[in-house]
Amino acid sequence: MRILLVEDEKTLSGYIAKGLQNSGYAVDAVYDGEEALYEYAVNGYDLIVLDLNLPKKDGLDVLREIRRKDVNIKILILSARSAVDDRIIGLDEGANDYLVKPFDFGELEARIRNLLRREFSQIPTTVTLGLLSLDTKSKQVSYDGTEINLTRKEYGILEYLMIHKNQVVSAEEMTEHVWNHTFDPFSNTFRYHIHSLKKKLHTVSALDCIKTVRGQGYVMEDKA
Ligand code: CA
């Protein structure tokens, strides 16, 4: 899952970005409202964490502009503006959630998880496919009860494929949601990670859980 983090306080931004990355999210951090709109326009995000007091363009204007174009993207406002009126305005303008600073990182993460679950509304905390089970909260994966140790990127790829089971997903789509803008589309990085993921799954299950569809992408089929 890929998150755009719009927060001009660099220390706070670094702290949030690091925490979210440790939880397996791909995070792009920007520091003003104009940059936020630019990154939003060129990348595919699953969720935006948006501060309101921002240089160049106010967070509420950013929110309005994005909402005009996109009714589906999840937007969580993270702001020091704590008055009820501010919260009402934020939610009325289309934010999905509003968290007041100072905040607890665990709560921010729980709210992000909750919003992303609503986006993929069929997805509970635990996603299963055959004997394969993935916990979107603890980021743990197991096959028939045996835990599989995955890297963050491997986990991200697997989660995306399991959430989109029975659909062929292209490498481009997955890299868009699993990597941030430091990803080099001409590198072999994606192939390296998916190969390693397939190998780990094969070792524990003796099955090719992820099928390659030549020229199109990858699919995980639910045979049940
Ligand atoms: Ca600010």
JSON list of N, CA and C and ligand atoms in Angstrom, two decimals, residues 7-9 51-54 101, ligand 1:
[
{"chain": "A", "resi": 7, "resn": "GLU", "atom": "N", "xyz": [3.25, 16.79, 5.17]},
{"chain": "A", "resi": 7, "resn": "GLU", "atom": "CA", "xyz": [3.52, 17.33, 6.51]},
{"chain": "A", "resi": 7, "resn": "GLU", "atom": "C", "xyz": [4.77, 18.19, 6.42]},
{"chain": "A", "resi": 8, "resn": "ASP", "atom": "N", "xyz": [4.65, 19.47, 6.79]},
{"chain": "A", "resi": 8, "resn": "ASP", "atom": "CA", "xyz": [5.80, 20.36, 6.59]},
{"chain": "A", "resi": 8, "resn": "ASP", "atom": "C", "xyz": [6.80, 20.35, 7.75]},
{"chain": "A", "resi": 9, "resn": "GLU", "atom": "N", "xyz": [6.41, 19.80, 8.88]},
{"chain": "A", "resi": 9, "resn": "GLU", "atom": "CA", "xyz": [7.39, 19.72, 9.97]},
{"chain": "A", "resi": 9, "resn": "GLU", "atom": "C", "xyz": [8.27, 18.50, 9.70]},
{"chain": "A", "resi": 51, "resn": "ASP", "atom": "N", "xyz": [-1.68, 17.20, 6.45]},
{"chain": "A", "resi": 51, "resn": "ASP", "atom": "CA", "xyz": [-1.64, 18.28, 7.44]},
{"chain": "A", "resi": 51, "resn": "ASP", "atom": "C", "xyz": [-2.45, 19.45, 6.86]},
{"chain": "A", "resi": 52, "resn": "LEU", "atom": "N", "xyz": [-2.95, 20.34, 7.71]},
{"chain": "A", "resi": 52, "resn": "LEU", "atom": "CA", "xyz": [-3.72, 21.47, 7.18]},
{"chain": "A", "resi": 52, "resn": "LEU", "atom": "C", "xyz": [-2.90, 22.75, 7.06]},
{"chain": "A", "resi": 53, "resn": "ASN", "atom": "N", "xyz": [-2.11, 23.09, 8.09]},
{"chain": "A", "resi": 53, "resn": "ASN", "atom": "CA", "xyz": [-1.28, 24.30, 8.02]},
{"chain": "A", "resi": 53, "resn": "ASN", "atom": "C", "xyz": [-0.03, 23.99, 7.21]},
{"chain": "A", "resi": 54, "resn": "LEU", "atom": "N", "xyz": [-0.10, 24.32, 5.93]},
{"chain": "A", "resi": 54, "resn": "LEU", "atom": "CA", "xyz": [0.99, 23.97, 5.02]},
{"chain": "A", "resi": 54, "resn": "LEU", "atom": "C", "xyz": [1.47, 25.20, 4.26]},
{"chain": "A", "resi": 101, "resn": "LYS", "atom": "N", "xyz": [-3.38, 16.60, 16.36]},
{"chain": "A", "resi": 101, "resn": "LYS", "atom": "CA", "xyz": [-2.03, 16.59, 16.96]},
{"chain": "A", "resi": 101, "resn": "LYS", "atom": "C", "xyz": [-2.08, 17.22, 18.35]},
{"chain": "B", "resi": 1, "resn": "CA", "atom": "CA", "xyz": [2.02, 22.16, 9.46]}
]
